[in-house]
CSV table of N, CA and C in Angstrom, one decimal:
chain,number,residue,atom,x,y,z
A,12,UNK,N,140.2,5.1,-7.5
A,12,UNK,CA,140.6,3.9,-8.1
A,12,UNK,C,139.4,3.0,-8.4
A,13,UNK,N,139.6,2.8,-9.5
A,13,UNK,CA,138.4,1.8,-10.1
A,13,UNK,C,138.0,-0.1,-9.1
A,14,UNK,N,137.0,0.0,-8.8
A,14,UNK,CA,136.8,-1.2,-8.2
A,14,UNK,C,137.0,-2.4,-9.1
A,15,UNK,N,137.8,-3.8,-8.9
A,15,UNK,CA,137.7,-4.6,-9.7
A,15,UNK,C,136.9,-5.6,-9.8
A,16,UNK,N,136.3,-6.4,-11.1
A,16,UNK,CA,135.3,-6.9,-11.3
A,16,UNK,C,135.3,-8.1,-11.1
A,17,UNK,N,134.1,-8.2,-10.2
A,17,UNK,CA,133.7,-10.1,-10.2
A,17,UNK,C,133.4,-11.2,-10.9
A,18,UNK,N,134.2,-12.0,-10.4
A,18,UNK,CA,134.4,-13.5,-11.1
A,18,UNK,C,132.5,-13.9,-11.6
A,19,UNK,N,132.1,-14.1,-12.8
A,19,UNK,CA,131.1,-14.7,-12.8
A,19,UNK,C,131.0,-16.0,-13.1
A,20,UNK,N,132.1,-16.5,-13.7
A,20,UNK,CA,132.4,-17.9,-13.9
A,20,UNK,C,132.4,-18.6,-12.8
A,21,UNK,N,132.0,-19.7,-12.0
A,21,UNK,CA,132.6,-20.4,-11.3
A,21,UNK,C,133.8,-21.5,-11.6
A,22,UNK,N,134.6,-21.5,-10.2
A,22,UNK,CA,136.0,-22.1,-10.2
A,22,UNK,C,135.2,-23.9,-11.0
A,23,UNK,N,135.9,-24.2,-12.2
A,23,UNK,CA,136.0,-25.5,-12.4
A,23,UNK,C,136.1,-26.8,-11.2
A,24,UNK,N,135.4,-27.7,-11.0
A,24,UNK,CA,135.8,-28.6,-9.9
A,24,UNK,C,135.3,-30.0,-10.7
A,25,UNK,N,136.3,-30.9,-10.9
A,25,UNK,CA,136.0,-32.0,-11.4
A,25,UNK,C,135.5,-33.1,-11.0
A,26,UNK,N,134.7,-33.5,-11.6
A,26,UNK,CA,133.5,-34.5,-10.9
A,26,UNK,C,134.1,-35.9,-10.0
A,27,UNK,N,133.6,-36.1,-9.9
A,27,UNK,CA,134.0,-37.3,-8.5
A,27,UNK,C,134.1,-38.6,-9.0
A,28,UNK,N,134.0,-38.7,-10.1
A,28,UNK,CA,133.7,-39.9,-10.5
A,28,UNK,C,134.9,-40.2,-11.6
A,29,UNK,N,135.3,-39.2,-11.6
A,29,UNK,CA,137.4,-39.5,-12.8
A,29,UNK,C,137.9,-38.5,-11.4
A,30,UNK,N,138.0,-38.7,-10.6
A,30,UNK,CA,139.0,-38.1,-9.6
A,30,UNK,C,139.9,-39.9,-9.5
A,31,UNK,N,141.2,-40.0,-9.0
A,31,UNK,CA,141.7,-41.3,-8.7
A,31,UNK,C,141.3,-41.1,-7.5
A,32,UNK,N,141.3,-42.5,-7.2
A,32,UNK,CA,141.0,-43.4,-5.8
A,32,UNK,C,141.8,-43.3,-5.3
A,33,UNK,N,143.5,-43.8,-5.6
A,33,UNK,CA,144.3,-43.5,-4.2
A,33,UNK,C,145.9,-43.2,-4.9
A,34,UNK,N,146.0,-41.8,-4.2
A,34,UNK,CA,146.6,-40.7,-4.5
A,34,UNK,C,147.9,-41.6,-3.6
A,35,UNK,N,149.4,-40.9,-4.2
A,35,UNK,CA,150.8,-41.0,-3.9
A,35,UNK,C,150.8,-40.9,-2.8
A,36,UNK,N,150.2,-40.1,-2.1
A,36,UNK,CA,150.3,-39.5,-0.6
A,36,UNK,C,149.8,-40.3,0.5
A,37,UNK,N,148.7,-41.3,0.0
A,37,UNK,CA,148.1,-42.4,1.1
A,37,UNK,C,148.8,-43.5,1.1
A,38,UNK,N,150.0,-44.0,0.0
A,38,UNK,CA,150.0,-45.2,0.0
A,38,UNK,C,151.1,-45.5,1.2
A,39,UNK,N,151.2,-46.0,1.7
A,39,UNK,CA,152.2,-46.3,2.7
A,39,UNK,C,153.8,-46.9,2.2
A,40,UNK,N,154.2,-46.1,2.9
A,40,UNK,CA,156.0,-46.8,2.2
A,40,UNK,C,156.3,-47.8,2.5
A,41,UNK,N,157.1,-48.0,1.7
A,41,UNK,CA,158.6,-49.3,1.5
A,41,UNK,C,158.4,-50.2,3.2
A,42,UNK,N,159.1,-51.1,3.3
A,42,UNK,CA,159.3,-51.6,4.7
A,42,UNK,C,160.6,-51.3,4.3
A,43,UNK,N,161.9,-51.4,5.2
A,43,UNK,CA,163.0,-51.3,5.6
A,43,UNK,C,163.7,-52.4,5.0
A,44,UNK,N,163.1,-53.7,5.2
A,44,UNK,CA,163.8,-54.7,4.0
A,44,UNK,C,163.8,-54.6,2.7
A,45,UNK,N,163.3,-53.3,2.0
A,45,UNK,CA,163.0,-53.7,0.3
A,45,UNK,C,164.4,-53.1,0.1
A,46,UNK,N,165.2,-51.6,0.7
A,46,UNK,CA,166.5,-51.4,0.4
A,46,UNK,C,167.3,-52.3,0.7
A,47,UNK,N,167.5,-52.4,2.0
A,47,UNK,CA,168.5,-53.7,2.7
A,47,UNK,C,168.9,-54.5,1.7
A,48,UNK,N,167.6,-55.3,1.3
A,48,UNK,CA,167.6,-56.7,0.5
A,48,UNK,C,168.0,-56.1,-1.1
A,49,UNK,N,167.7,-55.6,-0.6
A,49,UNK,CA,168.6,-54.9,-2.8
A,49,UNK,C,170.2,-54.7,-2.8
A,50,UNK,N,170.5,-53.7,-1.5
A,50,UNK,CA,171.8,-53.8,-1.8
A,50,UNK,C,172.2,-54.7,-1.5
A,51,UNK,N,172.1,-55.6,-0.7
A,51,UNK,CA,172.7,-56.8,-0.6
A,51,UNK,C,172.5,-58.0,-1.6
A,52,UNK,N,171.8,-57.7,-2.7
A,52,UNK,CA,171.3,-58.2,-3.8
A,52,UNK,C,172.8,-58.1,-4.9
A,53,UNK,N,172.6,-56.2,-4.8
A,53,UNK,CA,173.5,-55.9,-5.9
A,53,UNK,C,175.1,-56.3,-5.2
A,54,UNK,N,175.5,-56.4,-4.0
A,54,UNK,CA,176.7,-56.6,-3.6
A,54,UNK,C,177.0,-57.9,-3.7
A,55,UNK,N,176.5,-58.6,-3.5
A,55,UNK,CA,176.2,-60.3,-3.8
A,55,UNK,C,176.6,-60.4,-4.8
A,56,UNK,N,176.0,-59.9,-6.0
A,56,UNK,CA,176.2,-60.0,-7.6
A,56,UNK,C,177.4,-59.4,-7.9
A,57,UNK,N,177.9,-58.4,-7.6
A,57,UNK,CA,178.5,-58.3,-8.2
A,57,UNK,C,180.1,-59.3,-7.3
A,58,UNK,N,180.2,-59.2,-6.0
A,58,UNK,CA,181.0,-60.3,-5.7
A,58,UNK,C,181.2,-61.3,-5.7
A,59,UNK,N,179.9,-62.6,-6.2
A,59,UNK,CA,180.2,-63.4,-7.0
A,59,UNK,C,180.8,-63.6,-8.5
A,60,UNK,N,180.3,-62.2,-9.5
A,60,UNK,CA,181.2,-62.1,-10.6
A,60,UNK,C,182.7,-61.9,-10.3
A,61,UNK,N,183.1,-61.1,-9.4
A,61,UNK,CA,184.4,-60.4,-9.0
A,61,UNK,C,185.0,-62.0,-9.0
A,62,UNK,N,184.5,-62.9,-7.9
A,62,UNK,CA,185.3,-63.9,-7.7
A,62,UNK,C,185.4,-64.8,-8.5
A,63,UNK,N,184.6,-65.2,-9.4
A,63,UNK,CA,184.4,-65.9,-10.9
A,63,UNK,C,185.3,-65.2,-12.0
A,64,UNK,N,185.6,-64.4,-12.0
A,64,UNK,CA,186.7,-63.8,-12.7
A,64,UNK,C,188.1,-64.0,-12.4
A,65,UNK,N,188.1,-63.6,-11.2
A,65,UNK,CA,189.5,-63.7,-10.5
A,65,UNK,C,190.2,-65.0,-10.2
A,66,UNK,N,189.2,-66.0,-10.0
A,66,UNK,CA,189.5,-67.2,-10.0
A,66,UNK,C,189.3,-67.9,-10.9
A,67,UNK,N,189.3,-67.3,-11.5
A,67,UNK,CA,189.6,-68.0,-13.4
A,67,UNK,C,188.7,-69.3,-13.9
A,68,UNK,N,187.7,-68.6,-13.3
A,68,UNK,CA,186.4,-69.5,-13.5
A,68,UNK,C,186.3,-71.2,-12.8
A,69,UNK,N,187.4,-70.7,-11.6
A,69,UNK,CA,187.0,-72.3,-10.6
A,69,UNK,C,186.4,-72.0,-9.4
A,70,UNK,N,186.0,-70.5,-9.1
A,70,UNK,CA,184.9,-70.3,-7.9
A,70,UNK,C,184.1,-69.3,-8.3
A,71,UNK,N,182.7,-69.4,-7.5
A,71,UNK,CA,182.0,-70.1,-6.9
A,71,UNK,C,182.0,-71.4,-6.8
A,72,UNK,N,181.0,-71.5,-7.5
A,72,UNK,CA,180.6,-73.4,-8.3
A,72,UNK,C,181.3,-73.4,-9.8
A,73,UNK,N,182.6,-74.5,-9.7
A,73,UNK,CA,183.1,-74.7,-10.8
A,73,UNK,C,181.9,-75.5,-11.7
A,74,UNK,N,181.4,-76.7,-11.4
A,74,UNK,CA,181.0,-77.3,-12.1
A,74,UNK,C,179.5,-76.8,-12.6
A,75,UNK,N,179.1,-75.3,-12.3
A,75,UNK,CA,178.0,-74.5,-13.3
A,75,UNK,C,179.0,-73.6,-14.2
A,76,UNK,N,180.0,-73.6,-14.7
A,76,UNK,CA,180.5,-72.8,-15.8
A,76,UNK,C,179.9,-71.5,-15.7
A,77,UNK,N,179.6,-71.4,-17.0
A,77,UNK,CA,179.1,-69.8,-17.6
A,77,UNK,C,178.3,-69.5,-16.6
A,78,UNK,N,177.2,-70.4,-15.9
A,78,UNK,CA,176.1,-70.3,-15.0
A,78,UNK,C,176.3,-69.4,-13.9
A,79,UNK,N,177.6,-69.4,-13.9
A,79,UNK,CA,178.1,-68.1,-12.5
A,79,UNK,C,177.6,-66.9,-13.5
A,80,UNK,N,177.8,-66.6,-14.6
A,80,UNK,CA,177.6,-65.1,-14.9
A,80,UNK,C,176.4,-64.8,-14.6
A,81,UNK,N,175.4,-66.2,-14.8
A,81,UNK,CA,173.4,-65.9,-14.6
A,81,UNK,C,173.2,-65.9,-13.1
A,82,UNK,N,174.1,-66.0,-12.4
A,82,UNK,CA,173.6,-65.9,-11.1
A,82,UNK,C,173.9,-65.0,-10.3
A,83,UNK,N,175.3,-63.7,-10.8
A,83,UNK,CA,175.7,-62.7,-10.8
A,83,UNK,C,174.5,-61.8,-11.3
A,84,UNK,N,174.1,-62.3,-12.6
A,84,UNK,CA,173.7,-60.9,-13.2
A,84,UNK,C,172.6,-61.1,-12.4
A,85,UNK,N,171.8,-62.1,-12.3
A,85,UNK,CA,170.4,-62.2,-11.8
A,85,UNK,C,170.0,-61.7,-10.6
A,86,UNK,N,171.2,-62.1,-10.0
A,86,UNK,CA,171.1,-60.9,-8.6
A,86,UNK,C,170.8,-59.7,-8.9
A,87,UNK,N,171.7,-59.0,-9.2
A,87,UNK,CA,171.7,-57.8,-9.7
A,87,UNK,C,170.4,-57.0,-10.2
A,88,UNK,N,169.7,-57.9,-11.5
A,88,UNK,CA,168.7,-57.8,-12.1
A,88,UNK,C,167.7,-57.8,-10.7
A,89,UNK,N,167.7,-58.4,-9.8
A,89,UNK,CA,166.7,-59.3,-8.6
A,89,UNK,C,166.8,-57.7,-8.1
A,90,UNK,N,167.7,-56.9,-7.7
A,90,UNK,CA,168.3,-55.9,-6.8
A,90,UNK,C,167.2,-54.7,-7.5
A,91,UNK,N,167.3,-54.5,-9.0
A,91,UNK,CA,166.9,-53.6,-9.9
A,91,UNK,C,165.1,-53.4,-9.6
A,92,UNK,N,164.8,-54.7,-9.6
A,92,UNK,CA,163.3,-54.8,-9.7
A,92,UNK,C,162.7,-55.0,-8.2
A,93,UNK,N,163.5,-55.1,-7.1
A,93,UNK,CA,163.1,-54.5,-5.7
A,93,UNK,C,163.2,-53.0,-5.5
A,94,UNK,N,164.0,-52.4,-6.5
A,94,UNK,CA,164.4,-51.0,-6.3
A,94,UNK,C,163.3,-50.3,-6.9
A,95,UNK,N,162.7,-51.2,-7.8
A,95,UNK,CA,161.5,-50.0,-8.6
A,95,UNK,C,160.3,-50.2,-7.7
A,96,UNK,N,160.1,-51.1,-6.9
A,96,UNK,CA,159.0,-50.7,-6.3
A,96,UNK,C,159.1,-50.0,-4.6
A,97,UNK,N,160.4,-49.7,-4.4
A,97,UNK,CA,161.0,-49.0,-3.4
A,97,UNK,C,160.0,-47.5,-3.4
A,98,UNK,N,159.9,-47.5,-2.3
A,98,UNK,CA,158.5,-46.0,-2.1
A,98,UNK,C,159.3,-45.0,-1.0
């Protein structure tokens, strides 16, 4: 059996200087409050709209009107943008 032939190329290794600085694997995760506080973000929101609907627009705070939908959705939205930096 024929012997097989040696690599003369050397293995490519990319210089040190375009390598990243800090890889997925070092960064340290999430604290415990970034989920917590989201779902309780998104459950907030959306049970404030629930009740703003159902009560025919006299609860939460009657006297912010529409302003219940921006404080529903903004939760929500608040919940979304803790979730993306969730590790």
């Amino acid at each position: 059996m024929p012997k097989s032939q040696v690599r003369k190329k050397k293995v490519y290794t990319p210089p040190t200087d375009v390598r990243p600085t800090a890889t997925a694997a070092t960064r340290k995760p999430s604290p415990v409050w970034v989920p917590a506080t989201a779902v309780a973000l998104i459950v907030a929101g959306i049970g404030w709209l629930v009740v703003y609907y159902l009560s025919e627009q006299a609860y939460p705070v009657m006297s912010w009107g529409y302003w219940n939908l921006a404080v529903g959705f903004g939760a929500m939205v608040g919940s979304l943008i803790l979730l993306s930096r969730w590790r």
